[in-house]
Coordinates of C-alpha atoms in Angstrom, one line a residue:
X623 CA 82.6 113.9 108.9
X624 CA 84.2 112.3 112.0
X625 CA 82.0 114.4 114.4
X626 CA 78.7 113.5 112.7
X627 CA 75.9 112.1 114.9
X628 CA 75.6 108.4 115.1
X629 CA 74.4 107.1 111.7
X630 CA 72.7 104.1 113.1
X631 CA 71.3 104.3 116.7
X632 CA 72.9 101.9 119.2
X633 CA 71.3 98.5 119.3
X634 CA 68.2 98.7 121.4
X635 CA 68.0 97.7 125.1
X636 CA 66.0 94.5 125.6
X637 CA 62.3 95.1 126.5
X638 CA 62.5 93.1 129.7
X639 CA 63.6 95.1 132.8
X640 CA 67.1 94.6 134.1
X641 CA 67.5 91.9 136.8
X642 CA 68.7 93.1 140.2
X643 CA 72.3 92.1 139.5
X644 CA 72.5 94.0 136.2
X645 CA 70.7 97.0 137.8
X646 CA 73.3 97.1 140.6
X647 CA 76.2 97.0 138.2
X648 CA 74.7 99.7 135.9
X649 CA 74.0 101.9 139.0
X650 CA 77.6 101.6 140.1
X651 CA 78.8 102.5 136.6
X652 CA 77.1 105.9 137.2
X653 CA 76.9 106.7 133.5
X654 CA 80.2 105.4 132.4
X655 CA 80.3 103.1 129.4
X656 CA 82.0 99.7 129.3
X657 CA 84.7 99.7 126.6
X658 CA 86.0 96.4 125.2
X659 CA 89.5 96.4 123.8
X660 CA 91.7 93.7 122.3
X661 CA 93.0 92.2 119.1
X662 CA 90.9 91.4 116.0
X663 CA 89.3 88.1 116.6
X664 CA 89.1 88.5 120.3
X665 CA 85.3 88.6 120.2
X666 CA 84.7 92.3 121.1
X667 CA 81.6 92.6 118.9
X668 CA 80.0 89.2 119.6
X669 CA 80.7 89.4 123.4
X670 CA 79.9 93.1 123.5
X671 CA 76.4 92.6 122.0
X672 CA 75.7 89.8 124.5
X673 CA 77.0 91.9 127.5
X674 CA 75.0 94.9 126.4
X675 CA 71.9 92.7 126.3
X676 CA 72.6 91.3 129.7
X677 CA 73.1 94.7 131.3
X678 CA 70.2 96.3 129.4
X679 CA 72.5 98.8 127.7
X680 CA 72.9 100.0 124.1
X681 CA 75.7 98.5 122.1
X682 CA 77.9 100.3 119.5
X683 CA 80.9 99.2 117.5
X684 CA 83.2 102.2 116.9
X685 CA 84.6 100.7 113.6
X686 CA 81.1 100.4 112.3
X687 CA 80.4 104.0 113.2
X688 CA 83.4 105.2 111.3
X689 CA 82.6 103.1 108.2
X690 CA 79.0 104.2 108.2
X691 CA 80.0 107.9 108.5
X692 CA 82.5 107.6 105.6
X693 CA 80.6 105.0 103.5
X694 CA 84.0 103.3 103.3
X695 CA 85.6 100.3 104.9
X696 CA 88.4 100.8 107.4
X697 CA 90.9 99.4 104.9
X698 CA 89.7 101.9 102.3
X699 CA 90.0 104.8 104.8
X700 CA 93.6 103.7 105.5
X701 CA 94.4 103.5 101.8
X702 CA 92.9 106.8 100.9
X703 CA 93.9 109.0 103.9
X704 CA 96.6 107.1 105.9
X705 CA 96.7 105.8 109.5
X706 CA 97.4 109.2 111.1
X707 CA 94.1 110.5 109.7
X708 CA 92.2 107.4 110.8
X709 CA 93.6 107.4 114.4
X710 CA 92.8 111.1 114.9
X711 CA 89.2 110.5 113.7
X712 CA 88.9 107.3 115.7
X713 CA 89.9 109.2 118.9
X714 CA 87.2 111.8 118.3
X715 CA 84.6 109.2 117.5
X716 CA 85.4 107.3 120.7
X717 CA 85.4 110.5 122.7
X718 CA 82.0 111.3 121.4
X719 CA 80.6 107.8 122.1
X720 CA 82.0 107.7 125.6
X721 CA 80.6 111.2 126.3
X722 CA 77.1 110.0 125.4
X723 CA 76.9 107.9 128.5
X724 CA 76.3 104.4 129.5
X725 CA 76.6 101.7 126.8
X726 CA 78.9 98.9 125.8
X727 CA 81.4 99.9 123.1
X728 CA 83.6 97.6 121.0
X729 CA 86.7 99.3 119.7
X730 CA 89.1 98.6 116.9
X731 CA 92.3 96.6 117.6
X732 CA 94.5 99.7 117.5
X733 CA 92.4 102.1 119.3
X734 CA 93.6 101.5 122.9
X735 CA 97.2 101.5 121.7
X736 CA 96.9 105.3 120.9
X737 CA 97.9 107.3 124.0
X738 CA 95.3 110.0 123.5
X739 CA 92.5 107.5 123.0
X740 CA 93.7 105.5 126.0
X741 CA 93.6 108.6 128.1
X742 CA 90.0 109.3 127.3
X743 CA 89.0 105.7 128.0
X744 CA 90.8 105.7 131.3
X745 CA 89.2 109.0 132.4
X746 CA 85.6 108.4 131.4
X747 CA 85.0 104.6 131.0
X748 CA 85.6 101.1 132.4
X749 CA 87.9 99.2 130.1
X750 CA 87.9 95.4 129.6
X751 CA 90.7 93.6 127.6
X752 CA 89.4 90.4 125.9
X753 CA 92.6 88.5 125.8
X754 CA 92.9 85.6 123.4
X755 CA 95.7 83.1 122.7
X756 CA 97.5 83.2 119.3
X757 CA 95.9 80.0 118.1
X758 CA 92.4 81.2 119.0
X759 CA 92.9 84.5 117.2
X760 CA 94.2 82.9 114.0
X761 CA 91.4 80.4 113.9
X762 CA 88.8 83.2 114.2
X763 CA 90.3 85.7 111.7
X764 CA 90.7 83.0 109.1
X765 CA 86.9 82.8 109.0
X766 CA 86.8 86.4 107.9
X767 CA 88.6 86.7 104.5
X768 CA 88.0 90.5 104.6
X769 CA 90.4 90.9 107.4
X770 CA 93.4 93.0 106.2
X771 CA 95.7 90.7 108.2
X772 CA 95.0 87.9 105.8
X773 CA 96.3 89.9 102.9
X774 CA 99.8 89.6 104.2
X775 CA 101.9 86.7 102.8
X776 CA 102.7 85.8 106.5
X777 CA 99.6 86.4 108.6
X778 CA 100.9 84.3 111.4
X779 CA 104.0 86.5 111.6
X780 CA 102.0 89.7 111.6
X781 CA 99.7 88.4 114.3
X782 CA 102.7 87.4 116.6
X783 CA 104.3 90.8 116.0
X784 CA 101.0 92.6 116.9
X785 CA 100.7 90.5 120.0
X786 CA 104.2 91.4 121.1
X787 CA 103.5 95.1 120.5
X788 CA 100.0 95.4 121.8
X789 CA 99.6 93.0 124.7
X790 CA 101.7 95.1 127.2
X791 CA 99.5 98.1 126.4
X792 CA 96.2 96.2 126.6
X793 CA 97.3 95.0 130.0
X794 CA 96.7 98.6 131.2
X795 CA 92.9 98.0 130.9
X796 CA 90.8 98.0 134.1
X797 CA 89.9 94.3 133.7
X798 CA 91.4 91.4 131.8
X799 CA 89.1 88.5 130.7
X800 CA 90.2 85.5 128.8
X801 CA 88.4 85.1 125.5
X802 CA 88.3 81.4 124.6
X803 CA 86.2 79.2 122.4
X804 CA 83.0 78.0 124.0
X805 CA 79.7 79.5 125.0
X806 CA 79.7 83.3 125.3
X807 CA 77.5 83.0 128.4
X808 CA 80.4 81.7 130.5
X809 CA 82.5 84.7 129.5
X810 CA 79.7 87.1 130.2
X811 CA 79.4 85.6 133.7
X812 CA 83.1 86.2 134.3
X813 CA 82.8 89.8 133.1
X814 CA 79.9 90.5 135.4
X815 CA 81.8 89.0 138.4
X816 CA 84.8 91.0 137.5
X817 CA 82.8 94.2 137.1
X818 CA 81.2 93.7 140.5
X819 CA 84.6 93.3 142.2
X820 CA 86.1 96.3 140.4
X821 CA 83.1 98.6 141.1
X822 CA 82.9 97.5 144.8
X823 CA 86.6 98.4 145.2
X824 CA 86.1 101.8 143.6
X825 CA 83.2 102.6 145.9
X826 CA 80.5 105.1 145.1
X827 CA 81.2 106.9 141.9
X828 CA 79.8 110.2 140.7
X829 CA 80.6 112.1 137.5
X830 CA 82.4 114.7 139.6
X831 CA 84.9 112.1 140.7
X832 CA 85.9 111.4 137.1
X833 CA 89.5 112.2 136.5
X834 CA 89.9 115.2 134.3
X835 CA 90.3 114.5 130.7
X836 CA 93.9 115.5 129.9
X837 CA 94.4 118.0 127.0
X838 CA 94.9 116.0 123.9
X839 CA 98.4 115.7 122.6
X840 CA 98.7 116.6 119.0
X841 CA 100.3 113.2 118.2
X842 CA 101.0 110.0 120.0
X843 CA 103.8 107.7 118.9
X844 CA 104.2 104.2 120.3
X845 CA 107.6 102.6 120.7
X846 CA 106.9 98.9 120.4
X847 CA 109.4 97.0 122.6
X848 CA 107.3 94.4 124.3
X849 CA 107.4 94.7 128.0
X850 CA 109.5 97.8 127.7
X851 CA 107.1 99.6 125.3
X852 CA 106.2 103.2 125.9
X853 CA 104.5 106.2 124.4
X854 CA 105.8 109.5 123.1
X855 CA 103.3 112.3 123.4
X856 CA 103.8 115.4 121.3
X857 CA 101.8 118.6 121.8
X858 CA 101.2 121.6 124.0
X859 CA 100.7 121.8 127.8
X860 CA 102.2 118.4 128.5
X861 CA 104.5 119.7 131.3
X862 CA 101.5 121.3 133.1
X863 CA 99.8 117.9 133.2
X864 CA 102.9 115.7 133.8
X865 CA 101.9 115.0 137.4
X866 CA 98.6 113.5 136.3
X867 CA 100.3 111.3 133.8
X868 CA 102.8 110.0 136.3
X869 CA 100.1 109.3 138.8
X870 CA 98.2 107.3 136.2
X871 CA 101.4 105.5 135.0
X872 CA 102.5 104.4 138.5
X873 CA 100.0 105.2 141.3
X874 CA 101.9 106.0 144.6
X875 CA 105.3 106.5 143.0
X876 CA 107.5 109.4 143.9
X877 CA 109.7 111.5 141.5
X878 CA 113.1 113.1 141.5
X879 CA 113.5 115.9 138.9
X880 CA 116.8 116.5 137.2
X881 CA 117.2 119.8 135.2
X882 CA 119.8 122.4 134.5
X883 CA 120.3 126.1 135.3
X884 CA 118.9 127.2 131.9
X885 CA 115.7 125.2 131.9
X886 CA 114.8 125.5 135.7
X887 CA 113.7 129.1 135.6
X888 CA 111.4 128.4 132.7
X889 CA 109.8 124.9 133.3
X890 CA 110.7 123.6 136.8
X891 CA 107.9 125.6 138.4
X892 CA 105.1 124.3 136.2
X893 CA 106.4 120.7 136.5
X894 CA 106.6 120.9 140.3
X895 CA 103.1 122.5 140.4
X896 CA 101.7 119.6 138.3
X897 CA 103.3 117.0 140.7
X898 CA 101.9 118.9 143.7
X899 CA 98.5 118.9 142.2
X900 CA 98.7 115.1 141.6
X901 CA 100.0 114.6 145.1
X902 CA 103.3 113.1 143.9
X903 CA 106.1 113.5 146.4
X904 CA 109.2 114.9 144.6
X905 CA 112.7 116.1 145.0
X906 CA 115.0 117.9 142.5
X907 CA 118.5 118.8 141.5
X908 CA 119.5 121.7 139.3
X909 CA 122.8 121.1 137.5
X910 CA 125.0 123.4 135.3
X911 CA 123.9 123.6 131.7
X912 CA 126.2 122.3 128.9
X913 CA 127.9 119.2 127.6
X914 CA 130.5 119.3 130.3
X915 CA 127.8 118.2 132.8
X916 CA 127.8 114.7 131.3
X917 CA 130.7 113.6 133.4
X918 CA 131.6 111.3 136.3
X919 CA 131.4 114.2 138.8
X920 CA 127.8 115.3 138.0
X921 CA 126.7 111.6 137.6
X922 CA 127.9 111.0 141.2
X923 CA 126.2 114.3 142.4
X924 CA 122.9 113.3 140.8
X925 CA 123.0 109.7 142.2
X926 CA 123.8 110.9 145.8
X927 CA 121.1 113.5 145.7
X928 CA 118.4 111.0 144.5
X929 CA 119.4 108.6 147.2
X930 CA 119.4 111.3 149.9
X931 CA 115.9 112.1 148.7
X932 CA 114.9 108.5 149.6
X933 CA 114.0 107.5 146.1
X934 CA 113.2 103.8 145.8
X935 CA 113.4 101.4 143.0
X936 CA 109.7 101.9 142.1
X937 CA 110.1 105.7 141.9
X938 CA 111.0 107.7 138.9
X939 CA 113.7 110.1 137.8
X940 CA 112.3 112.9 135.5
X941 CA 114.7 114.4 133.0
X942 CA 113.6 117.9 132.3
X943 CA 115.9 119.5 129.7
X944 CA 117.8 118.8 126.6
X945 CA 120.0 115.8 125.5
X946 CA 122.6 116.3 128.2
X947 CA 120.1 116.1 131.0
X948 CA 118.3 113.2 129.3
X949 CA 121.4 111.1 128.8
X950 CA 122.7 111.8 132.3
X951 CA 119.4 111.1 134.0
X952 CA 118.8 107.9 132.0
X953 CA 122.2 106.5 132.9
X954 CA 121.5 107.4 136.6
X955 CA 118.1 105.6 136.4
X956 CA 119.8 102.6 134.8
X957 CA 122.3 102.4 137.7
X958 CA 120.4 103.5 140.8
X959 CA 118.9 100.6 142.8
X960 CA 120.0 98.5 139.9
X961 CA 117.4 100.1 137.7
X962 CA 114.7 102.7 138.3
X963 CA 112.1 104.1 136.0
X964 CA 112.5 107.4 134.3
X965 CA 110.4 109.9 132.3
X966 CA 111.9 112.1 129.6
X967 CA 110.5 115.6 129.3
X968 CA 112.8 117.0 126.5
X969 CA 112.7 120.8 126.1
X970 CA 114.9 121.2 123.0
X971 CA 114.0 120.2 119.4
X972 CA 117.1 118.0 119.2
X973 CA 116.2 116.0 122.3
X974 CA 112.5 115.8 121.3
X975 CA 113.3 114.1 118.0
X976 CA 116.4 112.2 118.9
X977 CA 118.0 111.7 122.3
X978 CA 114.8 111.2 124.4
X979 CA 113.7 108.3 122.2
X980 CA 115.3 104.9 122.1
X981 CA 116.9 104.3 125.5
X982 CA 120.5 105.3 124.8
X983 CA 121.9 106.9 128.0
X984 CA 125.4 107.8 129.1
X985 CA 128.1 110.2 130.1
X986 CA 131.3 111.3 128.4
X987 CA 134.9 110.2 129.1
X988 CA 138.2 112.0 128.5
X989 CA 138.5 109.4 125.7
X990 CA 135.4 110.4 123.9
X991 CA 131.7 111.1 123.9
X992 CA 129.0 108.7 125.4
X993 CA 131.6 105.9 126.0
X994 CA 130.1 105.1 129.5
X995 CA 126.4 104.3 129.5
X996 CA 123.6 101.8 129.1
X997 CA 120.5 101.0 127.1
X998 CA 117.6 101.9 129.5
X999 CA 114.2 102.8 128.0
X1000 CA 112.1 105.5 129.5
X1001 CA 108.6 104.8 130.7
X1002 CA 107.1 107.8 129.0
X1003 CA 108.3 110.7 126.8
X1004 CA 106.4 114.1 127.0
X1005 CA 107.6 116.3 124.1
X1006 CA 105.9 119.6 125.1
X1007 CA 106.0 121.8 122.0
X1008 CA 105.3 124.9 124.2
X1009 CA 108.9 124.5 125.5
X1010 CA 110.3 125.2 122.1
X1011 CA 108.9 128.7 122.1
X1012 CA 111.7 129.7 124.5
X1013 CA 114.5 128.0 122.5
X1014 CA 117.2 130.3 121.2
X1015 CA 117.4 130.3 117.3
X1016 CA 120.8 128.6 117.3
X1017 CA 119.6 125.7 119.5
X1018 CA 116.4 125.3 117.4
X1019 CA 118.5 125.1 114.2
X1020 CA 120.8 122.6 115.7
X1021 CA 117.9 120.4 116.6
X1022 CA 116.6 120.7 113.1
X1023 CA 119.7 119.0 111.9
X1024 CA 118.5 115.8 113.5
X1025 CA 115.1 116.2 111.8
X1026 CA 116.8 116.4 108.4
X1027 CA 118.7 113.2 109.3
X1028 CA 115.5 111.1 109.2
X1029 CA 114.8 112.3 105.6
X1030 CA 118.3 111.5 104.5
X1031 CA 118.3 108.0 106.1
X1032 CA 115.3 106.5 104.4
X1033 CA 112.5 109.0 103.8
X1034 CA 113.3 111.1 100.7
X1035 CA 109.7 112.4 100.6
X1036 CA 110.1 113.8 104.1
X1037 CA 113.4 115.5 103.0
X1038 CA 111.5 117.1 100.1
X1039 CA 108.7 118.1 102.4
X1040 CA 111.3 119.8 104.7
X1041 CA 112.8 121.7 101.7
X1042 CA 109.4 123.2 101.0
X1043 CA 108.1 123.7 104.6
X1044 CA 111.1 124.5 106.7
X1045 CA 110.2 128.2 107.1
X1046 CA 106.9 127.2 108.7
X1047 CA 108.7 124.7 110.9
X1048 CA 111.0 127.4 112.1
X1049 CA 108.0 129.8 112.6
X1050 CA 106.7 127.1 115.1
X1051 CA 103.6 126.6 113.0
X1052 CA 101.6 123.3 112.8
X1053 CA 104.2 121.9 110.5
X1054 CA 106.6 121.7 113.5
X1055 CA 104.4 119.1 115.2
X1056 CA 104.3 117.1 112.0
X1057 CA 108.1 117.2 111.7
X1058 CA 108.6 116.1 115.3
X1059 CA 106.0 113.3 114.9
X1060 CA 107.6 111.9 111.7
X1061 CA 111.0 112.0 113.3
X1062 CA 109.9 110.2 116.3
X1063 CA 108.0 107.6 114.2
X1064 CA 111.1 107.0 112.2
X1065 CA 113.3 106.5 115.2
X1066 CA 110.7 104.4 117.0
X1067 CA 110.5 102.1 114.0
X1068 CA 114.2 101.6 113.9
X1069 CA 114.5 101.1 117.7
X1070 CA 111.7 98.5 117.6
X1071 CA 113.7 96.5 115.1
X1072 CA 117.2 96.9 116.7
X1073 CA 117.0 98.1 120.3
X1074 CA 120.7 97.8 121.2
X1075 CA 122.3 98.8 117.9
X1076 CA 123.4 95.4 116.6
X1077 CA 122.1 96.1 113.1
X1078 CA 120.4 98.9 111.2
X1079 CA 119.9 101.2 114.3
X1080 CA 123.4 102.3 113.4
X1081 CA 121.8 104.2 110.5
X1082 CA 120.7 106.8 113.1
X1083 CA 124.4 107.7 113.4
X1084 CA 124.4 109.4 110.0
X1085 CA 126.8 112.4 110.4
X1086 CA 127.7 111.4 114.0
X1087 CA 131.2 109.8 113.4
X1088 CA 132.4 113.1 111.9
X1089 CA 130.3 115.2 114.3
X1090 CA 131.5 113.5 117.5
X1091 CA 135.1 113.8 116.5
X1092 CA 134.7 117.5 115.8
X1093 CA 132.9 118.0 119.2
X1094 CA 135.8 116.3 121.0
X1095 CA 138.4 118.4 119.3
X1096 CA 136.7 121.6 120.4
X1097 CA 136.6 120.2 124.0
X1098 CA 132.7 120.3 123.9
X1099 CA 132.8 124.1 123.9
X1100 CA 129.3 125.0 122.9
X1101 CA 130.3 128.5 122.1
X1102 CA 132.2 127.0 119.1
X1103 CA 130.1 124.0 118.2
X1104 CA 126.9 122.4 119.6
X1105 CA 125.9 118.8 118.9
X1106 CA 123.4 119.5 116.1
X1107 CA 125.9 121.7 114.3
X1108 CA 128.4 118.9 114.4
X1109 CA 125.8 116.5 113.0
X1110 CA 125.0 119.0 110.2
X1111 CA 128.7 119.2 109.2
X1112 CA 129.0 115.4 109.6
X1113 CA 126.0 114.8 107.3
X1114 CA 127.3 117.1 104.7
X1115 CA 130.7 115.4 104.9
X1116 CA 129.1 112.0 104.7
X1117 CA 127.4 112.9 101.4
X1118 CA 130.5 114.6 100.0
X1119 CA 132.6 111.6 100.9
X1120 CA 130.0 109.3 99.3
X1121 CA 130.0 111.4 96.1
X1122 CA 133.8 111.4 96.0
X1123 CA 133.8 107.6 96.3
X1124 CA 131.4 107.3 93.4
X1125 CA 128.6 106.0 95.7
X1126 CA 126.2 109.0 95.5
X1127 CA 125.3 111.5 92.8
X1128 CA 127.1 114.9 93.2
X1129 CA 123.7 116.5 92.9
X1130 CA 122.5 114.8 96.1
X1131 CA 125.5 116.0 98.1
X1132 CA 124.9 119.6 96.8
X1133 CA 121.2 119.4 97.6
X1134 CA 121.9 118.4 101.2
X1135 CA 124.5 121.1 101.7
X1136 CA 122.2 123.7 100.1
X1137 CA 119.3 122.9 102.5
X1138 CA 121.4 122.9 105.6
X1139 CA 122.9 126.2 104.6
X1140 CA 119.5 127.6 103.9
X1141 CA 118.3 127.1 107.5
X1142 CA 121.5 128.6 108.9
X1143 CA 123.5 125.4 109.8
X1144 CA 127.2 125.0 109.1
X1145 CA 128.3 122.4 106.5
X1146 CA 132.1 122.7 106.5
X1147 CA 134.8 122.1 109.2
X1148 CA 136.1 125.5 108.4
X1149 CA 132.8 127.0 109.6
X1150 CA 133.9 126.1 113.2
X1151 CA 135.3 129.2 114.8
X1152 CA 139.1 129.0 115.6
X1153 CA 139.5 125.6 114.0
X1154 CA 143.2 124.5 113.8
X1155 CA 143.2 120.7 114.1
X1156 CA 144.4 118.6 111.1
X1157 CA 143.1 115.5 109.4
X1158 CA 145.3 113.3 111.6
X1159 CA 143.7 114.8 114.7
X1160 CA 140.2 114.1 113.4
X1161 CA 140.9 110.5 112.4
X1162 CA 142.5 109.9 115.8
X1163 CA 139.3 111.3 117.5
X1164 CA 137.2 109.0 115.3
X1165 CA 139.2 106.0 116.4
X1166 CA 137.8 106.4 119.9
X1167 CA 134.2 106.6 118.7
X1168 CA 131.9 103.9 120.1
X1169 CA 131.0 102.9 116.6
X1170 CA 134.5 101.6 116.0
X1171 CA 134.7 97.8 115.9
X1172 CA 138.0 96.0 116.3
X1173 CA 139.8 99.2 115.2
X1174 CA 138.0 99.6 111.9
X1175 CA 136.1 102.8 111.1
X1176 CA 132.4 102.5 110.5
X1177 CA 130.5 105.3 108.7
X1178 CA 127.0 105.8 107.5
X1179 CA 127.3 106.7 103.8
X1180 CA 124.7 107.3 101.1
X1181 CA 123.7 106.1 97.7
X1182 CA 121.3 109.0 97.4
X1183 CA 118.9 111.1 99.5
X1184 CA 116.9 108.6 101.6
X1185 CA 119.2 105.8 100.7
X1186 CA 121.8 105.6 103.5
X1187 CA 123.7 102.5 104.4
X1188 CA 126.2 101.2 106.9
X1189 CA 129.8 101.1 105.6
X1190 CA 132.1 99.0 107.7
X1191 CA 135.9 98.7 107.4
X1192 CA 136.3 102.1 105.8
X1193 CA 140.0 102.7 105.1
X1194 CA 141.4 105.3 107.5
X1195 CA 143.8 106.6 104.7
X1196 CA 140.8 107.3 102.4
X1197 CA 139.1 109.3 105.2
X1198 CA 142.4 111.1 106.0
X1199 CA 142.8 112.1 102.3
X1200 CA 139.2 113.3 102.2
X1201 CA 139.6 115.4 105.3
X1202 CA 142.8 116.9 104.0
X1203 CA 140.9 118.1 100.9
X1204 CA 138.0 119.3 103.1
X1205 CA 140.4 121.4 105.2
X1206 CA 142.3 122.8 102.3
X1207 CA 139.0 123.8 100.6
X1208 CA 138.1 125.8 103.7
X1209 CA 141.3 127.8 103.8

């Protein structure tokens, strides 16, 4: 249905010939359409029609195209099929409209926010953001009671939130024009003048000069953090086109790649080839693989190498690898030149769904894990699903533990979906992309609400207080325990502790343990090879965890599957007694 031909032809070109000014602009466009982006109420349709008339071009409204094809309103499509379905179809409709040549296109408010759609517009069209102030937008949308925005009890709050999330992305358009109350003709004149300036700067344009359309990512997730907002792209062949994306993100910037000895033979070559193709100057460092690389010594080695490569503040560090490389590279980026940009290219399932998203960076201390670090958001995350094909089964299962976590925190339906579809996820079927996308959406939503973990972002630590303590007590020996396995044991412990405390039904704890065991993950401390530490050792290790506040233990506990909560001031004696029983049960 999405790919049907246009139901209604674009509005007709005026009968009179174009004036010389319009003719010159259209000639310089060389077949590219003009795409208007912006918030609802910014005037895209009204101004778009007038601009099309002035240039002697057809006009089309993408939302009207979608509604006509479905014989449903946008709100009805959302209600029946969900936003993911709508955004995917919107991308295809816009790709078709843009591919049909010169015209003026008005887009829906969320279209340009989607990374894939934005990529198509950048490559094949000229984009104009019609920017309007809050008061102007509210005055306009109130005239249209059919606007979904008005159905919220607090439309002003919704509008302010959307402005905060979307304006930094809209700012990436080729041109920005202020949309204000008054005659449209004045705004049209500003647009024409701006187009003349832009097209003159671009010089002669031919279709052959059009930047190649990047292969579509299977999913795009936006992390809404105002000026620090960024996109997570999930899909195949992203490493092979990383250079093009960096060149678009920051023209003229250089890059310094940080990877490890396991990943380099597999993915360093394709990444460097993509940077070479995009003419991005780059350096690199290959570090040892493993958790022990997250230390002071390798942090210093990385920083000195990047400085020796003459990386400047406007350049980028690229983390190519798993969570260790991502955390270390992010902390270096936060520190070098008092703050450089960085791009995450996670190559493990665990890093794609967890550590690459949210801006937590850091290294380990002798006192505990991740105790030295900073919050420093990436500029872009490229989760290339092709990289997971080379992931060893144990590493894949360990990453899956973090996927399960999102269902246990607040998405019981997702946990139920995983119970049914986990074999297809492990077989690397299409279900894998869905599982990664849901995980990233879940984390992005929490991070947008609580970037620096002052509130409910702590929920993302479900299983981690137990897990980090276990990792420390095996001295981060990955032969005995990797992070995801520690999290799996930690989540099972959290649910068993919650059940023992009367907070959670025993059936929920049993269901969690059964699913983790079904996919091959450990669920008991006794599952760790060579375990000899006692309950006192575990509690002492927990006391150094970064989630401890004023000496009191903080855990993420559960009332049921999908109903986790933050429990502060948990009595150490109660935890010690629970651990004693856990260790005895494993003997």
